[in-house]
JSON list of C-alpha atoms in Angstrom, two decimals:
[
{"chain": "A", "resi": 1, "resn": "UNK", "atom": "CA", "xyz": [2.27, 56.42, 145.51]},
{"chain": "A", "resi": 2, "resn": "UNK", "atom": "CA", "xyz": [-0.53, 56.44, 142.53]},
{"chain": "A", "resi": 3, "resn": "UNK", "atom": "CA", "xyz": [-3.09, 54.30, 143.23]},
{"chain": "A", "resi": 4, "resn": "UNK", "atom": "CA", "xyz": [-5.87, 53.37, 141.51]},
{"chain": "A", "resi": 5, "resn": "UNK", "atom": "CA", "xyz": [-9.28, 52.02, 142.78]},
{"chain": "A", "resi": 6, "resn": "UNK", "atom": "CA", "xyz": [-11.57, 48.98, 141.59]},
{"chain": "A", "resi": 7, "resn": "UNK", "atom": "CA", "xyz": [-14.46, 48.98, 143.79]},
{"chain": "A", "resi": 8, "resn": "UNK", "atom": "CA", "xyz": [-17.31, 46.51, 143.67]},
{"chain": "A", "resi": 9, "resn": "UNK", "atom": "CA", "xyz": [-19.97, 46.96, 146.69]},
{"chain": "A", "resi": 10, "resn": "UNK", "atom": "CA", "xyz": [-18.32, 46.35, 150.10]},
{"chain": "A", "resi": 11, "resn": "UNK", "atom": "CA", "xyz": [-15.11, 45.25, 148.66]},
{"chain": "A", "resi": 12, "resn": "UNK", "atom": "CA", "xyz": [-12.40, 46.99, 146.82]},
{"chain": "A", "resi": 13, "resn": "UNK", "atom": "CA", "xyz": [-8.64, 46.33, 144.96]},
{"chain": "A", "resi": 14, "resn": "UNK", "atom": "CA", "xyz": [-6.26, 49.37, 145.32]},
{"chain": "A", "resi": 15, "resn": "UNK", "atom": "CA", "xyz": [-3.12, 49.05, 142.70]},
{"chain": "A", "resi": 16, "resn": "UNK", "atom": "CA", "xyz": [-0.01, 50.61, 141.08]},
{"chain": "A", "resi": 17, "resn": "UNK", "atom": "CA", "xyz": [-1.08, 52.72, 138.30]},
{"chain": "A", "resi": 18, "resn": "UNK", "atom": "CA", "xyz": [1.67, 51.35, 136.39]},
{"chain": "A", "resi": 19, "resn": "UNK", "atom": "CA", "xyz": [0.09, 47.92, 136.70]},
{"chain": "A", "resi": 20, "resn": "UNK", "atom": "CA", "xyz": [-2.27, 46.77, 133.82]},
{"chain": "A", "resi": 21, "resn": "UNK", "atom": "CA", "xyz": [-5.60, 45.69, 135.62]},
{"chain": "A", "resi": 22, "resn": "UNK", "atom": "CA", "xyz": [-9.00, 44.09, 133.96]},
{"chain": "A", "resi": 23, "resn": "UNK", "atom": "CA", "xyz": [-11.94, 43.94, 135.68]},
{"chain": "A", "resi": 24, "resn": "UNK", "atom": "CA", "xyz": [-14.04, 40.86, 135.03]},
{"chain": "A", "resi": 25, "resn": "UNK", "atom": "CA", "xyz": [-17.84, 40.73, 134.91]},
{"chain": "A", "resi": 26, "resn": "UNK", "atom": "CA", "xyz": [-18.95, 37.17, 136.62]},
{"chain": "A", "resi": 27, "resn": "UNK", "atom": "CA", "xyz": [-22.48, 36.46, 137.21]},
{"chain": "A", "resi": 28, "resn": "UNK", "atom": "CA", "xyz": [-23.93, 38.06, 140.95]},
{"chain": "A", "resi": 29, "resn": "UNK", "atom": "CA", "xyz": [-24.16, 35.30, 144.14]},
{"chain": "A", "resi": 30, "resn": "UNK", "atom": "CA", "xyz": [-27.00, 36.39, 146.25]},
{"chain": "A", "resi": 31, "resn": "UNK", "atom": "CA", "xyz": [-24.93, 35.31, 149.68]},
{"chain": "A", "resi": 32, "resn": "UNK", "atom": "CA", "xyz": [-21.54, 36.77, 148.99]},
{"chain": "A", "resi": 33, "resn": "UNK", "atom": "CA", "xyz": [-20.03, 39.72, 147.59]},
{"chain": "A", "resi": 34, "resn": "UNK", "atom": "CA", "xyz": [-17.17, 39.12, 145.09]},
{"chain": "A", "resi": 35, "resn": "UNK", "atom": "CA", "xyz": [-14.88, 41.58, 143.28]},
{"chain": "A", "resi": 36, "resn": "UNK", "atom": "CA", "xyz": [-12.84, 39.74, 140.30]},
{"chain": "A", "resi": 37, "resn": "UNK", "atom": "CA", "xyz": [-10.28, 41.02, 138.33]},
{"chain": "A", "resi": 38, "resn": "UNK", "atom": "CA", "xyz": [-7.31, 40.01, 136.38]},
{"chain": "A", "resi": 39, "resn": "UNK", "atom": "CA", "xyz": [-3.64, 41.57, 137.40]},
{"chain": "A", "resi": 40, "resn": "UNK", "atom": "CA", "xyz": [-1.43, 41.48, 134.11]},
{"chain": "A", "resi": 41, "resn": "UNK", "atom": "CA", "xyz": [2.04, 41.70, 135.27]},
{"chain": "A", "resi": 42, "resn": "UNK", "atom": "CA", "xyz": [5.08, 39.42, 134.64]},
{"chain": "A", "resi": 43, "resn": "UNK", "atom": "CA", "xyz": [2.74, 36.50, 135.18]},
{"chain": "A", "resi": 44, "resn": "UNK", "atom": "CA", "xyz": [-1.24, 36.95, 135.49]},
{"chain": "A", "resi": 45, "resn": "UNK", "atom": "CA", "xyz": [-2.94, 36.35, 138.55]},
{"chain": "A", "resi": 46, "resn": "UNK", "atom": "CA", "xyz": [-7.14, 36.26, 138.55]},
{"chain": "A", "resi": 47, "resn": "UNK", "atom": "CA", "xyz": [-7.35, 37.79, 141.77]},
{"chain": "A", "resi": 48, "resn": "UNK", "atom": "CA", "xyz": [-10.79, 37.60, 143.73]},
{"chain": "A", "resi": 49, "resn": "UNK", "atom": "CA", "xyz": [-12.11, 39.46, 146.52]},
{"chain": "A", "resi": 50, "resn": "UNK", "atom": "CA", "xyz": [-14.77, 37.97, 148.93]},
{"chain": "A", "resi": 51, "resn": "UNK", "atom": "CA", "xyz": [-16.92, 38.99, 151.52]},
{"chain": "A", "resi": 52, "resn": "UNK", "atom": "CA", "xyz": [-19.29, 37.00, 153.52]},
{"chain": "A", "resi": 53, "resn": "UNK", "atom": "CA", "xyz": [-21.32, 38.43, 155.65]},
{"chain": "A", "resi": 54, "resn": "UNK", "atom": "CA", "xyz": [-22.36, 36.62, 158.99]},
{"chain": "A", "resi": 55, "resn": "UNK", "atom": "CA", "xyz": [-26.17, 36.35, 157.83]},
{"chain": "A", "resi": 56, "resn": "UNK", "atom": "CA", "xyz": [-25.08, 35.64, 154.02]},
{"chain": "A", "resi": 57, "resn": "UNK", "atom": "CA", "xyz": [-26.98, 38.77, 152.93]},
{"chain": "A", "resi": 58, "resn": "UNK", "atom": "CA", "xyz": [-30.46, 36.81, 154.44]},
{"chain": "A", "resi": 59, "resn": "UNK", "atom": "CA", "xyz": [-29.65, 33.49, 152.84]},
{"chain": "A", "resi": 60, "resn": "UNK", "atom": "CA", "xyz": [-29.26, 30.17, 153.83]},
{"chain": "A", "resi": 61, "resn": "UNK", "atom": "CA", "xyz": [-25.66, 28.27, 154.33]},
{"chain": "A", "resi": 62, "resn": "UNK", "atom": "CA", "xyz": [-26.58, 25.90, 151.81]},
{"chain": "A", "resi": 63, "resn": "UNK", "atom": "CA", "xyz": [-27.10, 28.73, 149.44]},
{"chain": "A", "resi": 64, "resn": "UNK", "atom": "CA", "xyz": [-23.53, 30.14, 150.21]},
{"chain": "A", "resi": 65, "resn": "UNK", "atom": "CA", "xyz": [-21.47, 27.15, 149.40]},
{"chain": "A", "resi": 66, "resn": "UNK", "atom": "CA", "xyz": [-23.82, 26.14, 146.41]},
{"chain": "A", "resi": 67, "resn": "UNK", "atom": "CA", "xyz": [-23.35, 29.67, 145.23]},
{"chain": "A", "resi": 68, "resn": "UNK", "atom": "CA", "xyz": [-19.27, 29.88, 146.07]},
{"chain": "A", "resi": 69, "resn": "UNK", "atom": "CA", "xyz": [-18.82, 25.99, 144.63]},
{"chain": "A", "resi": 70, "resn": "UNK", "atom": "CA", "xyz": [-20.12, 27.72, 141.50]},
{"chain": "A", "resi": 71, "resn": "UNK", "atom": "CA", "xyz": [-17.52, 30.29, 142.01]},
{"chain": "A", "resi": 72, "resn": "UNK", "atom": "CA", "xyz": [-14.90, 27.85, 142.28]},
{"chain": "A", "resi": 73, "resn": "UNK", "atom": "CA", "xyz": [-15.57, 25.64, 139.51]},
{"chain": "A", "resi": 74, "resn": "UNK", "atom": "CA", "xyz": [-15.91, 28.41, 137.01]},
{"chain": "A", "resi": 75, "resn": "UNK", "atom": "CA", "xyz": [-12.05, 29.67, 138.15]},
{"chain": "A", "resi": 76, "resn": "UNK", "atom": "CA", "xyz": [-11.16, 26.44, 138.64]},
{"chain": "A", "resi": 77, "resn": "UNK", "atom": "CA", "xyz": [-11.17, 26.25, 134.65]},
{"chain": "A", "resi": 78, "resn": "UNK", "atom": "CA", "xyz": [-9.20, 29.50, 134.10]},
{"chain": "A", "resi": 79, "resn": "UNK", "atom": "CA", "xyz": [-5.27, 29.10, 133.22]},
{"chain": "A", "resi": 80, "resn": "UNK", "atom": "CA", "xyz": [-3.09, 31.33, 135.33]},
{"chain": "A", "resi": 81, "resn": "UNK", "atom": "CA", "xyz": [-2.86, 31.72, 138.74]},
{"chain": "A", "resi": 82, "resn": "UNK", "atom": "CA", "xyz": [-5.54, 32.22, 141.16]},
{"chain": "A", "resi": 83, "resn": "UNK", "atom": "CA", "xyz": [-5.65, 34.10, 144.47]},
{"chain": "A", "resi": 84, "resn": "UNK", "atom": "CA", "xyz": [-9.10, 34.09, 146.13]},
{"chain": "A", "resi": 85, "resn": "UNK", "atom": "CA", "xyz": [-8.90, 36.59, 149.48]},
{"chain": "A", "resi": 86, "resn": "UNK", "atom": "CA", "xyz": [-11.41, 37.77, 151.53]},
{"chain": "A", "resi": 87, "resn": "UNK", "atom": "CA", "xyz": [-13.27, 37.91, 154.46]},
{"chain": "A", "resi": 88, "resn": "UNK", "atom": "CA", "xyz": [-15.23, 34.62, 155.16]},
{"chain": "A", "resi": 89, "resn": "UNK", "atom": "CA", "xyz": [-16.57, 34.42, 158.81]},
{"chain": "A", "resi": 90, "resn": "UNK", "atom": "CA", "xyz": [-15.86, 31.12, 159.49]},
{"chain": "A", "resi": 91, "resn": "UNK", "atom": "CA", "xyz": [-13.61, 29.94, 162.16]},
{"chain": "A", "resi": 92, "resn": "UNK", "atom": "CA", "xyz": [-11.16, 28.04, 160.13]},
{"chain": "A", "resi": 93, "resn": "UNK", "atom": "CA", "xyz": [-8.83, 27.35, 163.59]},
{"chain": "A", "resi": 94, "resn": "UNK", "atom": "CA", "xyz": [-11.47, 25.45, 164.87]},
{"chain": "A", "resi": 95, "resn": "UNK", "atom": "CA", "xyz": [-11.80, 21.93, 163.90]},
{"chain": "A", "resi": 96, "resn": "UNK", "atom": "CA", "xyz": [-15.09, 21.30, 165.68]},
{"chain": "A", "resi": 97, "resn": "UNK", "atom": "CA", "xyz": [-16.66, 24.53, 163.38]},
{"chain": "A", "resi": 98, "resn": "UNK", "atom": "CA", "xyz": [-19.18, 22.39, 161.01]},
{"chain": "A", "resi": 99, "resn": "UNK", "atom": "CA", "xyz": [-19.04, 25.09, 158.31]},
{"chain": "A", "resi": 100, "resn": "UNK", "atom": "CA", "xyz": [-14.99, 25.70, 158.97]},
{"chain": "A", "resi": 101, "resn": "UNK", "atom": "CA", "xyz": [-14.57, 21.85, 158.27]},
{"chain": "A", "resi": 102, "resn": "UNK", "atom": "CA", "xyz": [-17.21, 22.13, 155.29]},
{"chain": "A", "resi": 103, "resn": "UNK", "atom": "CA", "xyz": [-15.23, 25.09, 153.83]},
{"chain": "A", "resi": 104, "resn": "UNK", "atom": "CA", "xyz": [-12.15, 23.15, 153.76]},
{"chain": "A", "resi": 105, "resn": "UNK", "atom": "CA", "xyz": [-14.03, 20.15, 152.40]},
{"chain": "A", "resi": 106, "resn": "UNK", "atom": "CA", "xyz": [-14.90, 22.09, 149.59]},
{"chain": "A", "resi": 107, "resn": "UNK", "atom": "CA", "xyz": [-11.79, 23.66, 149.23]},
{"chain": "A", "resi": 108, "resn": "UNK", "atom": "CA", "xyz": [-10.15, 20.23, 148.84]},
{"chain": "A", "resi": 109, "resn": "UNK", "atom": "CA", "xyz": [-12.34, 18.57, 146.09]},
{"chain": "A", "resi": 110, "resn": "UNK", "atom": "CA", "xyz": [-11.31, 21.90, 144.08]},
{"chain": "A", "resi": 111, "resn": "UNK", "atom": "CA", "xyz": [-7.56, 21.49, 144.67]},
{"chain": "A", "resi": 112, "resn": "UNK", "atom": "CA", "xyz": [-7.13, 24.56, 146.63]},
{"chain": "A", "resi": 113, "resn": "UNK", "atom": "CA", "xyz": [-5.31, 25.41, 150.03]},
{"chain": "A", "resi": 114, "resn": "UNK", "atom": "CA", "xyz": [-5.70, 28.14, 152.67]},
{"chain": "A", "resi": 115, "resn": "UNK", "atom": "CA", "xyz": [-2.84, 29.78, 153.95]},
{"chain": "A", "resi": 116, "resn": "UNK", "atom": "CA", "xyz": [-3.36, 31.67, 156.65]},
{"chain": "A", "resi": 117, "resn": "UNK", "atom": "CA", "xyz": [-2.76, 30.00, 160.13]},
{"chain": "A", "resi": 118, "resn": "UNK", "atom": "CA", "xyz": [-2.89, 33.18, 162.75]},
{"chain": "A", "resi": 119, "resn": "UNK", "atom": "CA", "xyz": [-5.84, 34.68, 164.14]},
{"chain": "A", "resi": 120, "resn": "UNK", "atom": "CA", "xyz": [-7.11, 37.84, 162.03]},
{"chain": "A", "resi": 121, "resn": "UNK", "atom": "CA", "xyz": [-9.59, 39.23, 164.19]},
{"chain": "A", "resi": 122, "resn": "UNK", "atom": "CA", "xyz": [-9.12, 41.29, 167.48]},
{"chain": "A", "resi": 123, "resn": "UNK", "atom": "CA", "xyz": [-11.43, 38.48, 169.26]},
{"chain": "A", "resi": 124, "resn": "UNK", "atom": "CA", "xyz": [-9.46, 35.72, 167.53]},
{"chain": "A", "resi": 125, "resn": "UNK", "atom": "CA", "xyz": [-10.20, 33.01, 165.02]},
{"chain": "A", "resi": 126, "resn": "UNK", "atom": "CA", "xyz": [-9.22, 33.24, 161.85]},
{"chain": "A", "resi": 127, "resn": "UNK", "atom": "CA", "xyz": [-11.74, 34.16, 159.40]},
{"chain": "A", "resi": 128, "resn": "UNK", "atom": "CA", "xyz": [-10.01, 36.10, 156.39]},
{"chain": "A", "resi": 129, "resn": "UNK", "atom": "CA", "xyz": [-8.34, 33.45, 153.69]},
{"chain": "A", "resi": 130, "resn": "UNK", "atom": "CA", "xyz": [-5.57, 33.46, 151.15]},
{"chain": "A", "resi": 131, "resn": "UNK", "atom": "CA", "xyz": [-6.71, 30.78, 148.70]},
{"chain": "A", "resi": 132, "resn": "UNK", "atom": "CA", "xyz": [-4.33, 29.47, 145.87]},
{"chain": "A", "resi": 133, "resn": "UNK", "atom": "CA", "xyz": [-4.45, 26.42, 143.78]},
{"chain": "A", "resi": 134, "resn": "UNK", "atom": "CA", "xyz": [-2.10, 23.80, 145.69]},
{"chain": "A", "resi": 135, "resn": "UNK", "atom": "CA", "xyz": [-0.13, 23.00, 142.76]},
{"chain": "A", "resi": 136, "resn": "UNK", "atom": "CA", "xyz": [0.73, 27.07, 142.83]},
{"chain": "A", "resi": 137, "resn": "UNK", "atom": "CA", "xyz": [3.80, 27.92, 145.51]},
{"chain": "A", "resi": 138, "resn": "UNK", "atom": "CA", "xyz": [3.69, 31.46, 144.26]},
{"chain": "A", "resi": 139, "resn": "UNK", "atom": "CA", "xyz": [2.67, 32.69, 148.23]},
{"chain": "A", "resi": 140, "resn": "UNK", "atom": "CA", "xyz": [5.40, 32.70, 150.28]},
{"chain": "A", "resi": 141, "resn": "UNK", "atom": "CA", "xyz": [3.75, 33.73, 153.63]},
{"chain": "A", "resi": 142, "resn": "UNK", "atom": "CA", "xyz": [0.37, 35.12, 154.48]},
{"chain": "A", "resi": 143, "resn": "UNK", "atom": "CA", "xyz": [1.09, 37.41, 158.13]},
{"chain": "A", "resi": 144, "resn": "UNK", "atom": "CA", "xyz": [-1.90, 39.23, 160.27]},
{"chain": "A", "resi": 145, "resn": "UNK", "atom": "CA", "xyz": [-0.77, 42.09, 161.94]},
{"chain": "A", "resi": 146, "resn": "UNK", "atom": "CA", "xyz": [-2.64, 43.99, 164.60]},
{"chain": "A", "resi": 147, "resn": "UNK", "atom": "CA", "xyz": [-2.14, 47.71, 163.65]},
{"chain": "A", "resi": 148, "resn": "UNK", "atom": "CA", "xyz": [-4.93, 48.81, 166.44]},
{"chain": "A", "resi": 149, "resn": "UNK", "atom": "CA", "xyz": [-7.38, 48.93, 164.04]},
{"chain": "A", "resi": 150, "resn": "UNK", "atom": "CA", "xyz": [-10.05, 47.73, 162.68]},
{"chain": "A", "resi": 151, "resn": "UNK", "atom": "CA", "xyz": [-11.24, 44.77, 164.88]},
{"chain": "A", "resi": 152, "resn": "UNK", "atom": "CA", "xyz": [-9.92, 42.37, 161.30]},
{"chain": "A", "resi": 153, "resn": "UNK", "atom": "CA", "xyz": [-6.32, 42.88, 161.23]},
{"chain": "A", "resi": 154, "resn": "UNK", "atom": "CA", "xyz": [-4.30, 43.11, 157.47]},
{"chain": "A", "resi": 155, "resn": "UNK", "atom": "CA", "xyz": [-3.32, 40.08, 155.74]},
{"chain": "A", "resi": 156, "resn": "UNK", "atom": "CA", "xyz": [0.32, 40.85, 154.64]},
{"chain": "A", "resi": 157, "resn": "UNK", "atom": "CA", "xyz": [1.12, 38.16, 151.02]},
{"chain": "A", "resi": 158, "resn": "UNK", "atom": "CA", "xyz": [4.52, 38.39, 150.42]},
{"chain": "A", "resi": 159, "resn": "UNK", "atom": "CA", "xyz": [5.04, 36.50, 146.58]},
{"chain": "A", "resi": 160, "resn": "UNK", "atom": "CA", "xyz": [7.28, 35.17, 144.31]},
{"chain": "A", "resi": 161, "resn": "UNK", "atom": "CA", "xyz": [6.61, 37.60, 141.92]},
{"chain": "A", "resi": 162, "resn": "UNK", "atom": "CA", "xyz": [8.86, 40.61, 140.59]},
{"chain": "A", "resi": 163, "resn": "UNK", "atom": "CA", "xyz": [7.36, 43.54, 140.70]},
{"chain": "A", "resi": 164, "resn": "UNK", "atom": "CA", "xyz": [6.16, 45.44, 137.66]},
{"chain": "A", "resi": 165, "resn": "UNK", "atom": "CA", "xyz": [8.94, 47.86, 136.69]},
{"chain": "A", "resi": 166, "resn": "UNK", "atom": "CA", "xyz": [8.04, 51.55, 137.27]},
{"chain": "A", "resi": 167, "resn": "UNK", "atom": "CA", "xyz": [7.56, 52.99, 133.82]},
{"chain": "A", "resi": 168, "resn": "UNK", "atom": "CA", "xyz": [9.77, 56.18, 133.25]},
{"chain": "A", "resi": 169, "resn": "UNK", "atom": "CA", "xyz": [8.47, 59.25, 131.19]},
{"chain": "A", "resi": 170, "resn": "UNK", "atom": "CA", "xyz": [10.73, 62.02, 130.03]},
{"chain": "A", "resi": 171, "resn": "UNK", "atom": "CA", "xyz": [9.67, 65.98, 130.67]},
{"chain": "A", "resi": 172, "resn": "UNK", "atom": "CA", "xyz": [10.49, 68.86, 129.34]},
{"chain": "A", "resi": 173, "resn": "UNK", "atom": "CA", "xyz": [10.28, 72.11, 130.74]},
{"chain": "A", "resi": 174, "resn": "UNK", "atom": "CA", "xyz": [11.47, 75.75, 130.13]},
{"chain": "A", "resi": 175, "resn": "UNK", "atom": "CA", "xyz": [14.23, 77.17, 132.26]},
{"chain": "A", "resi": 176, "resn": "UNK", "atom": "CA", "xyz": [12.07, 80.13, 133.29]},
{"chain": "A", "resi": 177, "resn": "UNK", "atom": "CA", "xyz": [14.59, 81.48, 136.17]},
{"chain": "A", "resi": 178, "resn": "UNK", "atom": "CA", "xyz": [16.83, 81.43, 133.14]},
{"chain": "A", "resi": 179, "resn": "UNK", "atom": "CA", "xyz": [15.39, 83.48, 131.04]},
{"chain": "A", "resi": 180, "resn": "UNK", "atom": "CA", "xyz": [16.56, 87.46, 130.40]},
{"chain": "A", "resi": 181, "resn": "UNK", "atom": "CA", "xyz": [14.00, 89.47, 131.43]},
{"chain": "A", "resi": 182, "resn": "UNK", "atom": "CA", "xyz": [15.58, 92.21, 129.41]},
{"chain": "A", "resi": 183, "resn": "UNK", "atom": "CA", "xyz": [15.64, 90.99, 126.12]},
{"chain": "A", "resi": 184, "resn": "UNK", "atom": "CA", "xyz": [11.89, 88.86, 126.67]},
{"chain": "A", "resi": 185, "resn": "UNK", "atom": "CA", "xyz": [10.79, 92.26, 126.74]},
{"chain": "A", "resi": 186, "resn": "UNK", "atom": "CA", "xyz": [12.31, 93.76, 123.99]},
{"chain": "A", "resi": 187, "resn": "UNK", "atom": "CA", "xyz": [11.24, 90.42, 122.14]},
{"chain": "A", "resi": 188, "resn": "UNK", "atom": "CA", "xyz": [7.86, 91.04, 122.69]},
{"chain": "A", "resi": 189, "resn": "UNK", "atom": "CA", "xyz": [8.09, 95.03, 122.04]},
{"chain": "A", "resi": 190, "resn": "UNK", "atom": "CA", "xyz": [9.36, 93.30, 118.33]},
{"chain": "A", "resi": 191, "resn": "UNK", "atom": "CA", "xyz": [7.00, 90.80, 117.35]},
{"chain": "A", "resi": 192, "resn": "UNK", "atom": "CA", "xyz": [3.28, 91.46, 116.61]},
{"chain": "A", "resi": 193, "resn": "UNK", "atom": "CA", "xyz": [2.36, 90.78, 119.61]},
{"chain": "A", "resi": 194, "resn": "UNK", "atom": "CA", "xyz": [3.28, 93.81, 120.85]},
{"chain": "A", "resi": 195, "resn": "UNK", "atom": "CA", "xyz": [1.43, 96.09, 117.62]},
{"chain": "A", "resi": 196, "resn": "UNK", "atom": "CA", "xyz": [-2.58, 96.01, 119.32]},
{"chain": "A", "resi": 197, "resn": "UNK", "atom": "CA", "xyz": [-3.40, 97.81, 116.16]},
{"chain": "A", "resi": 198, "resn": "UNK", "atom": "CA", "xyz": [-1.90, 94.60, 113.94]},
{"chain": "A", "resi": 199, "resn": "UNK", "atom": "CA", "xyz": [-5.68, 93.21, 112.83]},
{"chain": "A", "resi": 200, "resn": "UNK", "atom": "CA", "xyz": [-4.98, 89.94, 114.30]},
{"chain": "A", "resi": 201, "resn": "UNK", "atom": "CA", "xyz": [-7.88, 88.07, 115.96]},
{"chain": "A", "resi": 202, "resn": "UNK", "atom": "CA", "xyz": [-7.57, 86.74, 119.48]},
{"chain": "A", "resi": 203, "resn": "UNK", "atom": "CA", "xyz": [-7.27, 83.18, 118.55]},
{"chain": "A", "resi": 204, "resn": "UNK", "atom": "CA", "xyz": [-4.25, 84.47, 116.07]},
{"chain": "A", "resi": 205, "resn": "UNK", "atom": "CA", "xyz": [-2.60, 86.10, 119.41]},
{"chain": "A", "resi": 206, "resn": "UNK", "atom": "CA", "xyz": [-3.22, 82.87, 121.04]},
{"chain": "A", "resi": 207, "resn": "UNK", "atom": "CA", "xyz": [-1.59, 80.49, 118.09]},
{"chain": "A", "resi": 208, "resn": "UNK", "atom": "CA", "xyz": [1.79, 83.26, 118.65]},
{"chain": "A", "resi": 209, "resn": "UNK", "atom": "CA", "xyz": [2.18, 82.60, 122.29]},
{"chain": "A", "resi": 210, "resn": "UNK", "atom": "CA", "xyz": [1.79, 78.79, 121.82]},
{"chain": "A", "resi": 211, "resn": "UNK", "atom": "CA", "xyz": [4.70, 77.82, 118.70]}
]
């Protein structure tokens, strides 16, 4: 499979080489990493990667959700689809988490749904998201599967979308096994390239073997 890489501090977006990807330059949040990026296939989809570390980089929880509302308000405004995914260490399964039920507060005045509803950590809770708009049904299922390791397990989306149709290329290519060993020679015996004493410069040589 060719891959490419888009790779932003601790997070990264791995795609088809055959899909058209555009990076987007947003402004930096101090208490959050964020990788954004806009997938151009049969529909566009501003795709953004989060991570939140526990300790929000040294800053305050306050400063998080001030800094992600800003997030959120300046995609909010963006046609297209959005899918915001990521790793946000809260315990959204637990209704009694403060910042879980703040988190999905926030989510809510922006129109947006989670849709993950398994644990995706080896110790449980579920703290990586699958955001969408909830006017979007373009996510059909969001699945965490424990594959041993790491301690977060994968986040499986499968889509409505189509995928991108591989693009096809035509090569050429010389039958060499083909070729008559016999009469290459005698070819070559023929032509100048076989006269050393014929004047011609090496770059001339060069320009024969190549037409």
């Amino acid at each position: 499979m060719d891959l490419n890489p888009l790779i932003k501090f601790g997070t990264a977006v791995l795609y088809r080489s055959s899909i058209r990807v555009e990076p987007h330059v947003t402004q930096g949040f101090s208490s959050f990493e964020q990788l954004d990026c806009l997938f151009v296939t049969c529909k566009s989809v501003r795709l953004v990667v989060v991570y939140r570390p526990p300790n929000n980089h040294g800053c305050s929880m306050h400063d998080f959700f001030s800094e992600f509302s800003d997030l959120l308000e300046m995609l909010c405004t963006c046609s297209g689809h959005i899918l915001i995914v990521g790793d946000f260490n809260f315990h959204m399964n637990d209704d009694n988490d403060h910042y879980a039920n703040e988190m999905r507060l926030l989510l809510m005045s922006f129109g947006l749904q989670q849709h993950v509803n398994q644990h995706t950590h080896r110790n449980g809770h579920i703290l990586d998201l699958v955001i969408t708009r909830v006017k979007d049904s373009f996510v059909m299922s969001a699945i965490a599967e424990d594959h041993g390791f790491p301690d977060h397990y994968p986040v499986l989306i499968d889509t409505s979308f189509k995928k991108p149709g591989v693009p096809q290329r035509t090569v050429t290519y010389r039958r060499i096994k083909g070729v008559d060993m016999d009469s290459f020679r005698h070819e070559i015996s023929e032509s100048r390239l076989g006269q050393p004493d014929s004047g011609l410069s090496l770059a001339e040589y060069v320009s024969l073997t190549t037409r």
